[in-house]
Each structure stands twice: as C-alpha cells, then as structure tokens.
Tab-separated table of C-alpha atoms in Angstrom:
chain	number	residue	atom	x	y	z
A	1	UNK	CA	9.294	-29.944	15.904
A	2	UNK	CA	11.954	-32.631	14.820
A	3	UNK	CA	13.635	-30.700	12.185
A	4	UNK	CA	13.426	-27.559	14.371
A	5	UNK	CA	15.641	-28.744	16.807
A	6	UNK	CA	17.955	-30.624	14.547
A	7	UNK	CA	18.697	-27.489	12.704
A	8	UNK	CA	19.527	-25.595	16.032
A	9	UNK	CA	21.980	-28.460	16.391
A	10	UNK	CA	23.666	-27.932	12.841
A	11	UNK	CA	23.957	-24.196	13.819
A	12	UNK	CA	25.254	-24.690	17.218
A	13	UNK	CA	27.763	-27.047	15.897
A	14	UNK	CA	28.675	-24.775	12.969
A	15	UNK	CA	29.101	-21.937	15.667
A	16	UNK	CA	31.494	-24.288	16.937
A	17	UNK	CA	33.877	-24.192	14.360
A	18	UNK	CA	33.703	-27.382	13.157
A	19	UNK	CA	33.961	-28.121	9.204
A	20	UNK	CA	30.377	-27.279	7.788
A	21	UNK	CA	30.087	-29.558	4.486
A	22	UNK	CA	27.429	-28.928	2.361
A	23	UNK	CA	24.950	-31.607	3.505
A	24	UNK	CA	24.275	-30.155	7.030
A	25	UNK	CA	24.364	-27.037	5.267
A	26	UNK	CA	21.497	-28.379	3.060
A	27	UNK	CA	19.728	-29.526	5.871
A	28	UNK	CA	20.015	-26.320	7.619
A	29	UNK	CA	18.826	-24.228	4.813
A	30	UNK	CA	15.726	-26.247	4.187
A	31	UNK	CA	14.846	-26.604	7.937
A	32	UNK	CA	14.951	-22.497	7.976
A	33	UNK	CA	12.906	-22.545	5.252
A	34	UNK	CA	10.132	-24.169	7.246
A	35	UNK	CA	10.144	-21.289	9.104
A	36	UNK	CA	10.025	-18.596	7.109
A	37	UNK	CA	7.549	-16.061	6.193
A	38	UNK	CA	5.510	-16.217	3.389
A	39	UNK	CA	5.766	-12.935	2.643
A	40	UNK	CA	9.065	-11.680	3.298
A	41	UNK	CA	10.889	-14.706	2.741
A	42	UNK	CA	12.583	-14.282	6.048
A	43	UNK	CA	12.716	-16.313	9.333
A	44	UNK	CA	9.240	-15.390	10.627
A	45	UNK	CA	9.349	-12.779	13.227
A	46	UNK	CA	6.744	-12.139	15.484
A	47	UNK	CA	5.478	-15.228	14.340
A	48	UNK	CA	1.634	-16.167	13.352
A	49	UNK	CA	0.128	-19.166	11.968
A	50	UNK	CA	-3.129	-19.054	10.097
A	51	UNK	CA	-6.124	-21.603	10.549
A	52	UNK	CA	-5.079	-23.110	7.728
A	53	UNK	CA	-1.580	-23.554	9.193
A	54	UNK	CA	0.938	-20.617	6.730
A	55	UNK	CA	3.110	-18.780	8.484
A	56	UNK	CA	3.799	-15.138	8.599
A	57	UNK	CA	5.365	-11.944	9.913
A	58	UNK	CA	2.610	-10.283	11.719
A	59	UNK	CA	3.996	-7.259	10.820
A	60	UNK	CA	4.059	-8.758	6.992
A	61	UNK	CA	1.247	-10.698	7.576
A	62	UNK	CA	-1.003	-7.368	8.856
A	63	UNK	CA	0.254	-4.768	6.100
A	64	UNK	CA	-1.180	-7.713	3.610
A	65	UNK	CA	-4.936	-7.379	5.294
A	66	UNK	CA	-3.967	-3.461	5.301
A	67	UNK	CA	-3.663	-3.410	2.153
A	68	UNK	CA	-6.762	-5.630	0.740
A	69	UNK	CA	-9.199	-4.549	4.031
A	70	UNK	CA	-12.677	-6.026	1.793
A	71	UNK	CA	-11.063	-9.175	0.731
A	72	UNK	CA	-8.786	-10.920	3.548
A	73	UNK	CA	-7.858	-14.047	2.380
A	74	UNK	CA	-4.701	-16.019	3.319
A	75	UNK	CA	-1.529	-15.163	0.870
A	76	UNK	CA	-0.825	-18.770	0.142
A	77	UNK	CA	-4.109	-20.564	-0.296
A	78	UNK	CA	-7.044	-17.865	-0.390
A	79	UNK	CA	-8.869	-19.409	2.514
A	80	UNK	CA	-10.540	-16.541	5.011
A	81	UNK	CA	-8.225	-14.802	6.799
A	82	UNK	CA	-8.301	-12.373	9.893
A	83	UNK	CA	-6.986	-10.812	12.552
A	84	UNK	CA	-8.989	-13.184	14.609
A	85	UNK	CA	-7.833	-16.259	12.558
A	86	UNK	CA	-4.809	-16.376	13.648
A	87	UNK	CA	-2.813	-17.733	16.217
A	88	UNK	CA	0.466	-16.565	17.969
A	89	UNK	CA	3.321	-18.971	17.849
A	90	UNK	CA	5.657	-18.415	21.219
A	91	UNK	CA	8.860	-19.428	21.056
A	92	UNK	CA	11.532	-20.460	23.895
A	93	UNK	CA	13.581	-17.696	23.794
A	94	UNK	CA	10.455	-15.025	22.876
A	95	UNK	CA	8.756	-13.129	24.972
A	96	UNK	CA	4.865	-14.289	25.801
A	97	UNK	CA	3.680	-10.710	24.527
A	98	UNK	CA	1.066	-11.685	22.084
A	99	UNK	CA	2.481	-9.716	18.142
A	100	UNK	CA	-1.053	-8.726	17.460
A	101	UNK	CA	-0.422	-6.487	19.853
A	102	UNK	CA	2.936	-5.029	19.881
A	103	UNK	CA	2.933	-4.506	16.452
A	104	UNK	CA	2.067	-2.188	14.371
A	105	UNK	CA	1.673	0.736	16.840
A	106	UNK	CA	-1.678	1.803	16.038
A	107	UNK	CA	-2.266	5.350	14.880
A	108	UNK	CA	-4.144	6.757	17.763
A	109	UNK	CA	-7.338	8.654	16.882
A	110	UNK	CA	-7.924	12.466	16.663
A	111	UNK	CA	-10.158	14.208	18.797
A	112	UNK	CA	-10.998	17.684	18.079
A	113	UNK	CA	-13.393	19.655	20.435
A	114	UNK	CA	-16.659	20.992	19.006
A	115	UNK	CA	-16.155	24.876	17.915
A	116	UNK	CA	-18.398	26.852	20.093
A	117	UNK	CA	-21.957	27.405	18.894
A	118	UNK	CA	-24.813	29.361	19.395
A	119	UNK	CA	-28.759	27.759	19.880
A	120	UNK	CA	-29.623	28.756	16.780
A	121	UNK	CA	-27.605	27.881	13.333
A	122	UNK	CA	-27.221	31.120	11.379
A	123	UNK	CA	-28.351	31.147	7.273
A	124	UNK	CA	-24.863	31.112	6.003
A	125	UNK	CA	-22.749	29.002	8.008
A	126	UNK	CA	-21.283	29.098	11.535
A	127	UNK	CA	-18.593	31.650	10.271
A	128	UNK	CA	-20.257	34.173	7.862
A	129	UNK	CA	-18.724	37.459	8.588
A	130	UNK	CA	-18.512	40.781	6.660
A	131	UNK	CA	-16.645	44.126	7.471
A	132	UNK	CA	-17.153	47.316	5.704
A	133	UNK	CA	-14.197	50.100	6.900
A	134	UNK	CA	-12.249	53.141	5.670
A	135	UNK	CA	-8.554	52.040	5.318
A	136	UNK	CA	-6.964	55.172	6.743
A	137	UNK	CA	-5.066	54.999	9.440
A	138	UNK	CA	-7.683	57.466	12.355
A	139	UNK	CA	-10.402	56.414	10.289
A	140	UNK	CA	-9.993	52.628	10.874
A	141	UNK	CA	-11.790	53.005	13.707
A	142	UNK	CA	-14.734	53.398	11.950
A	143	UNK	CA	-15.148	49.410	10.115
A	144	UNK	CA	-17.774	48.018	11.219
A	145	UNK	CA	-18.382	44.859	11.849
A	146	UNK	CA	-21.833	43.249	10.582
A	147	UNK	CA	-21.117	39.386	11.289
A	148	UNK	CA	-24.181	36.581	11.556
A	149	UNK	CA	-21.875	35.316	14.179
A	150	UNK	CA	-22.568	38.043	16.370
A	151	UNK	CA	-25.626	37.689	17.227
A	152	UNK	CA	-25.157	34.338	18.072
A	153	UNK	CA	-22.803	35.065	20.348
A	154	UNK	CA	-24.847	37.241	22.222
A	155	UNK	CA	-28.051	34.693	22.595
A	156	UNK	CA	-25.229	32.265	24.543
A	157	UNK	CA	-25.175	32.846	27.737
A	158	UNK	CA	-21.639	34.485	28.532
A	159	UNK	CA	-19.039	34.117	31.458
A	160	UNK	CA	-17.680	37.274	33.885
A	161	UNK	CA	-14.806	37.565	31.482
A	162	UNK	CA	-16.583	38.099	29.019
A	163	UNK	CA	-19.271	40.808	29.825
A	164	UNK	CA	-15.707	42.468	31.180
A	165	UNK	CA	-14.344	42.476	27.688
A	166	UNK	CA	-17.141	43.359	26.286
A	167	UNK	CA	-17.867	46.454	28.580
A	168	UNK	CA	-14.257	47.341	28.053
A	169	UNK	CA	-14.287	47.821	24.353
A	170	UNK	CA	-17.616	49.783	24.311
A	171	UNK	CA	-16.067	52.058	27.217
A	172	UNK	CA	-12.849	52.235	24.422
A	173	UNK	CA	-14.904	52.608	21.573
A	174	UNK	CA	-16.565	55.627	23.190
A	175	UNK	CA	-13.335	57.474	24.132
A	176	UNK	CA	-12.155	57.237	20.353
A	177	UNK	CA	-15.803	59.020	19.045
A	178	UNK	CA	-15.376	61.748	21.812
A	179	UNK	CA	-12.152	61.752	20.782
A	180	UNK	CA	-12.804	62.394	16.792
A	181	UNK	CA	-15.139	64.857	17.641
A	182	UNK	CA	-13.018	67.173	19.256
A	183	UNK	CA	-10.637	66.821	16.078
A	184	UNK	CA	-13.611	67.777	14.511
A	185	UNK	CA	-14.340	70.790	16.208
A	186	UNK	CA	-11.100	72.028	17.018
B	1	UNK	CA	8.053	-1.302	3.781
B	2	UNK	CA	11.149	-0.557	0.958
B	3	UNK	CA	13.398	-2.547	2.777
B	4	UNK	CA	11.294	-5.215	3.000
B	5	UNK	CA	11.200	-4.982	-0.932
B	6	UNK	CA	14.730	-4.949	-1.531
B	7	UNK	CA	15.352	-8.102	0.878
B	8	UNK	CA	12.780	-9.918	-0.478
B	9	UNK	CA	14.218	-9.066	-4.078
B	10	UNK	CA	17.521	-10.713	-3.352
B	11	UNK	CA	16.458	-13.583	-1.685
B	12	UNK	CA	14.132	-14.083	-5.047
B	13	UNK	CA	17.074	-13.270	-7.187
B	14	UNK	CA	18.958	-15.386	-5.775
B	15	UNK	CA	17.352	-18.087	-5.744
B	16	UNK	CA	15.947	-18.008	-9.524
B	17	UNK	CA	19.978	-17.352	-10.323
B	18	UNK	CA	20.859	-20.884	-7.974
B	19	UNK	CA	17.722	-22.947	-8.913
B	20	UNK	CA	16.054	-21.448	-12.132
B	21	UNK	CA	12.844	-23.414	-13.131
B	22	UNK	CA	12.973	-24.912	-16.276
B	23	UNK	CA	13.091	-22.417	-19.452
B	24	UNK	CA	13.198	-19.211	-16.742
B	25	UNK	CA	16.784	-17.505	-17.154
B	26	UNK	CA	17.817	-14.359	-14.943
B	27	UNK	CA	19.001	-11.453	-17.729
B	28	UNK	CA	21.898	-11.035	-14.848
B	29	UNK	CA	22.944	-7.849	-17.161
B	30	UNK	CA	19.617	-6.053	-16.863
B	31	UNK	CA	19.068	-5.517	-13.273
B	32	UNK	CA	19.923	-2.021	-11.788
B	33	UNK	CA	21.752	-1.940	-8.313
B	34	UNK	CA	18.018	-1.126	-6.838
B	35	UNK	CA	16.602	-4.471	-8.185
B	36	UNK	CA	13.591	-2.362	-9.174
B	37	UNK	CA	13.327	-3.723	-12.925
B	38	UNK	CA	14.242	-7.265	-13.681
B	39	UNK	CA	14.520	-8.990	-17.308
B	40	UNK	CA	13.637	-12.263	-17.755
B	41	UNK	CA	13.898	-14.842	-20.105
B	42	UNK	CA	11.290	-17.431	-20.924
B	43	UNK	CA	11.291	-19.907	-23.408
B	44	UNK	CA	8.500	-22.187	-24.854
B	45	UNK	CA	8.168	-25.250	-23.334
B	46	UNK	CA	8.416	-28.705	-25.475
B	47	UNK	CA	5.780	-30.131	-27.360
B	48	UNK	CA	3.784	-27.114	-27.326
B	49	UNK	CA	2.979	-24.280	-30.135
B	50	UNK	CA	5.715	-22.120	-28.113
B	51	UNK	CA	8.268	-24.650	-28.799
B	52	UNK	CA	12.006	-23.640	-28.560
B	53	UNK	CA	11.213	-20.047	-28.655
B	54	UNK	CA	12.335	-17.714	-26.599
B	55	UNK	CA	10.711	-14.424	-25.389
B	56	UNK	CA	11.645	-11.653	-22.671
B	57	UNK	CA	10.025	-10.326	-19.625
B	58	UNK	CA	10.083	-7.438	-17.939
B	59	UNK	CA	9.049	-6.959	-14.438
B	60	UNK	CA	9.194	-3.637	-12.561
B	61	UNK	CA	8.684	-3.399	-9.033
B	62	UNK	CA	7.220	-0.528	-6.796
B	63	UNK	CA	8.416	0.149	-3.557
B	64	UNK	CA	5.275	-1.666	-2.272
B	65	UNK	CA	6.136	-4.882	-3.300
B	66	UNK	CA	5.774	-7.916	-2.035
B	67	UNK	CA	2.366	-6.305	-1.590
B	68	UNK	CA	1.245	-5.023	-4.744
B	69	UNK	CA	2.023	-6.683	-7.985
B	70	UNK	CA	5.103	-5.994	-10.035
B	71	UNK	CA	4.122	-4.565	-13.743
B	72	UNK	CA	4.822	-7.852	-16.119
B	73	UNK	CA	5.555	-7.045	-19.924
B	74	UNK	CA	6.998	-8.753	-22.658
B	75	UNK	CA	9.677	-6.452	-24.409
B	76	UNK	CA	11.829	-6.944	-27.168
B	77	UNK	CA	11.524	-8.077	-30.558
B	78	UNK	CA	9.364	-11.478	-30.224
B	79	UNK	CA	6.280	-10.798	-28.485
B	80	UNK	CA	4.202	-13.932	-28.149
B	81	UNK	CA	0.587	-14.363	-30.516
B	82	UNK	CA	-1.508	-15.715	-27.869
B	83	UNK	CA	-5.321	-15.008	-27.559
B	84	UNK	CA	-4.479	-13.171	-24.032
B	85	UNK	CA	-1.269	-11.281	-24.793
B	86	UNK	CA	-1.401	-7.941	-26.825
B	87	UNK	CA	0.630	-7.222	-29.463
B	88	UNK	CA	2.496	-4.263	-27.444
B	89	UNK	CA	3.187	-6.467	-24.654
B	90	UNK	CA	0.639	-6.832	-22.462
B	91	UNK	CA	-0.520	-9.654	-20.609
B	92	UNK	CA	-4.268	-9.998	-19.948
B	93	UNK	CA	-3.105	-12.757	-16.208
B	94	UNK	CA	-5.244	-12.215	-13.122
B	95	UNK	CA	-2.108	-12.850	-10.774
B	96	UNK	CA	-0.378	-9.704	-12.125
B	97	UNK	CA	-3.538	-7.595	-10.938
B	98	UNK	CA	-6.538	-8.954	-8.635
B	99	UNK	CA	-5.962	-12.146	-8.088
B	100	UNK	CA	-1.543	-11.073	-7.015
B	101	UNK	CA	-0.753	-12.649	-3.270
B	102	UNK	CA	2.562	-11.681	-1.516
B	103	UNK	CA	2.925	-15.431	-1.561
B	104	UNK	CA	3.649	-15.112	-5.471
B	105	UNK	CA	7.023	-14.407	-6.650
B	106	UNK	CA	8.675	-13.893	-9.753
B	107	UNK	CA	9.597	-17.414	-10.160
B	108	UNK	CA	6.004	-18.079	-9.873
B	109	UNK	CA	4.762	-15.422	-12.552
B	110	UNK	CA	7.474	-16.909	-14.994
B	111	UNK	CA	5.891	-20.489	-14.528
B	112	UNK	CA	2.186	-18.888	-14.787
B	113	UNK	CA	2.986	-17.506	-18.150
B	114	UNK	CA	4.957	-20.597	-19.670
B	115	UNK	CA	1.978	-22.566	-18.528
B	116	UNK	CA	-0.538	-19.851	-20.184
B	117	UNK	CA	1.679	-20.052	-23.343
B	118	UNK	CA	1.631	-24.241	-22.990
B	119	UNK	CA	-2.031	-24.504	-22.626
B	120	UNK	CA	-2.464	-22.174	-26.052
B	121	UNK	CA	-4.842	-24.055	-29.008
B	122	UNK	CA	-3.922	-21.817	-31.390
B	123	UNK	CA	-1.587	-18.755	-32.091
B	124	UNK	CA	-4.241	-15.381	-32.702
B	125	UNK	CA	-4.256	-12.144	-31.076
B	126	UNK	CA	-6.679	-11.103	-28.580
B	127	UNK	CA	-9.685	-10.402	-30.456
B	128	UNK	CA	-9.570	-6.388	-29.413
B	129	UNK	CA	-5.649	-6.082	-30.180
B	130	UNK	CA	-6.209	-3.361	-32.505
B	131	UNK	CA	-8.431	-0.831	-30.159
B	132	UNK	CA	-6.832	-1.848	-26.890
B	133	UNK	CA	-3.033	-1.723	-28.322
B	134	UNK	CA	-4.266	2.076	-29.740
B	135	UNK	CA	-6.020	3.443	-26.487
B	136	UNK	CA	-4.241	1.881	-23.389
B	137	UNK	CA	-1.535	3.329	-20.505
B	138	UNK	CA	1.803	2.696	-20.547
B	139	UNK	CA	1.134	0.716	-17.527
B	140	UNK	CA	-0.648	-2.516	-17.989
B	141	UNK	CA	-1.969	-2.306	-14.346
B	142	UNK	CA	-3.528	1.020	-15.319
B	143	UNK	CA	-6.173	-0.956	-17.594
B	144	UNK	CA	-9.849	-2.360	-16.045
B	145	UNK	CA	-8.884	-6.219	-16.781
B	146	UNK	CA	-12.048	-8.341	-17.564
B	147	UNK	CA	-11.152	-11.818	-16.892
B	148	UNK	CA	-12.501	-14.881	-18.566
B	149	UNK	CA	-12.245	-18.508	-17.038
B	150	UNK	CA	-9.956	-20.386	-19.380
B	151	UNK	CA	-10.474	-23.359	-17.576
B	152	UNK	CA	-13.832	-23.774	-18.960
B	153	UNK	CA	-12.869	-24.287	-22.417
C-alpha cells in the first residue's frame, strides 16, 4: 500500500507542474507497474486478485478462462484458477459493484416454445407432408393434400376457432365443386 | 478483443526496443503499421554451441492475442541444428502451443528459445526432419506437437 500512495503523490505533484526528473518518473513507472494487468499490460481495471495473489482485468482475466474452459489455471503461475478463486479488489474512488458481475454482459439464453404436437409421433417426422395437384390455374383447386400431419392434427383436441376455419373451408371447398360442375355441364 | 492486441503490442514493443534482454534485438524495419508480424533477432548466447551466432525470428500475431499464441518461426538464411527445431523453421516449444499463458510475451519466447538453444548437447536435427519438413502446414500451430520432458535428460 506504501508505494501505492507514494506514486499518487508523484502524479499529483507532476499534475502540478512542477519539473518531473527522471527519478520520480522511475518511481512512478515501476509503482504502476505493480498494478497492472497481467494480461493486458495495462493498469488493472475492474480489478481481481487471484488466490495466489496476480492481478488481472476481469474482463482480461475472464476471456482467458473463456478461452481454455477444461483447463483454468492462473496466467502467471499455473496454480487453479476460477471464477470462484478470485477476489475483487475495491478501490477508493471505485464503485463497490463487484466486476464479476458487471462484466462481461452475459449472453442471455434462448428459449424457443415447443412446436405443437399431436399424442401420437407420426412414421416420418413431425412435418412429413406431400401434395399431388394439377398446375392450371381452375384446376388448382383440385391438389390434394395427403400430409401425416393431418391426422395428427385432428386427434388434438381443437379450439372454437378452429372447428370455424375448418367448417369454413369445407363450406368453400364445396361451392368450387358445384361450381366446376356447372362448367361442366354448361 | 483487437484492441486489446494492438495495445498490448506496443507496450511489448516498446519495451523490448527500451530494455532488450540480452542477445534479443527488435528488426525495427520489419514491423507493419498493424504490429501483426514482428522480426526478431536472437543471437547465441556465450559459452554455448550457439556461440556468437545470430538467427531471426518471426512472430505473427492473430487478432486473438494476448490469448492465443503468436506463430514463432525462424526465417532467413541460418536456421538453427538443434534436436527440436526443423530444418524449415519450426520450433517443436510447448509455450508457443499448449502450454502459451497471456502472461508470456515476446520478450519471454525470445529468452525461452536462447535458453533451448543454450541447454543444446549437441547440434543434430530432429530425428523426423525429413518426413515432418515434407508433410507439415505452413503453420507450425497447425501440427499435433508431442512433447518430450527435456528436463529429464
């Protein structure tokens, strides 16, 4: 803590404008360098000390263990190494929010919703469907629609909207046949 | 992460330019304005079968670094005979694959290999120069390195 606060005097003095010679220079240099990261080489930010006392960047410090997640050792001297085996150092002027937590923003996880299913798993898949049809233009409404899907859609029990929808497109699909077959007649 | 790299790459350079070890000299005319490949000279330290002579390194560095290892070659003309350095180059050093820590630098790669060249017994090739110079990457960190403990003998 000595040299600490004997290079915030240099500096504060240097601020000052008074003469820096190189000796107070040297001093201040090599007092910095107690504090730097072993990693980036900078003044530690967000500072962390291991158990076995090096100090990092815990943004440095957590891209390392990032990068080798089986074998966490310490940079400097290969002892273990964790998130766990560390310890936050809290400066004066910092604020008391602990790094391991601030930073790095964690990628939040992805939830996606299970796709609807029927009771019973169908033979090729949940999405096996095949449609046979006539590509000209009146005719189209002839394809037909033979999909394994189907039928599982009909063993699930189904809402309001969708015995509406259904009814709808039989009641549609009946006014085009009626339809065709007065073409056909006329 | 890349501009981590870069600071970290001047403050090295710097320093080995200020303060370089003994027999470690900065080639200040090979570096590109990205820093991304550095020449180095090393030269053989006293008393030992590397004597007086001089050999060059090259280290190229990914955007990754400090956190993955730079690529360490010898180039030029006088490529060591040492029982773990091919004849193309290549250096068979744990540090420059597995066993690399951010906490290494280039000054400390330099002083790995002088002391690798210093603790040589005798000047041979690695015993499978001819097949591994024939069949291997570019890119020494491309090759499955099987490490030996020199210590031992």
């Amino acid at each position: 803590m000595a040299s600490a606060s004997s290079a915030s005097h240099n500096n504060s003095s240097n601020n000052a404008g008074t003469n820096s010679n190189t000796e107070s220079n040297e001093n201040e240099d090599s007092a910095q360098a107690n504090f730097e990261c072993n990693i980036c080489l900078d003044t530690a930010k967000d500072a962390v000390v291991s158990f076995c006392g090096h100090l990092f960047c815990w943004p440095c410090l957590h891209t390392w263990l990032e990068t080798r997640p089986n074998n966490k050792v310490c940079p400097v001297c290969k002892a273990a190494i964790s998130r766990d085996k560390v310890i936050p150092l809290y400066g004066r002027g910092c604020a008391n929010q602990d790094p391991r937590e601030k930073t790095p923003p964690r990628p939040s996880g992805i939830r996606s919703e299970p796709e609807n299913q029927g009771p019973f798993q169908n033979f090729w898949g949940d999405n096996f469907q095949v449609s046979f049809g006539i590509g000209a233009f009146p005719f189209g409404y002839f394809s037909t629609n033979f999909g394994t899907n189907h039928g599982a859609d009909q063993q699930r029990p189904q809402t309001e909207q969708e015995q509406n929808e259904r009814f709808l497109s039989e009641v549609f699909f009946m006014v085009v046949l009626i339809s065709f077959f007065f073409l056909m007649l006329a | 992460m890349s501009n981590t790299m870069e600071k970290r790459l001047q403050k090295e350079l710097m320093k080995l330019v200020s303060e370089p070890p003994a027999g470690v000299t900065f080639d200040s005319e090979s570096a590109d304005s990205k820093l991304t490949l550095w020449k180095v000279k090393v030269v053989g330290a006293k008393d030992t079968l590397y004597d007086g002579e001089s050999f060059i390194l090259q280290f190229k560095f990914t955007p990754k670094y400090p956190f993955e290892s730079p690529q360490v070659i010898f180039i030029g003309p006088n490529i060591p005979v040492h029982p773990h350095i091919y004849s193309n180059g290549h250096i068979c050093l744990s540090i420059l694959t597995d066993d690399w820590s951010p906490a290494l630098s280039v000054q400390a790669v330099c002083l790995s290999i002088v002391s690798m060249l210093s603790s040589c017994k005798k000047k041979v090739r690695p015993p499978d120069n001819v097949v591994y110079v024939s069949t291997c990457s570019k890119n020494p960190k491309k090759t499955n390195w099987y490490y030996h403990d020199d210590s031992q003998s």
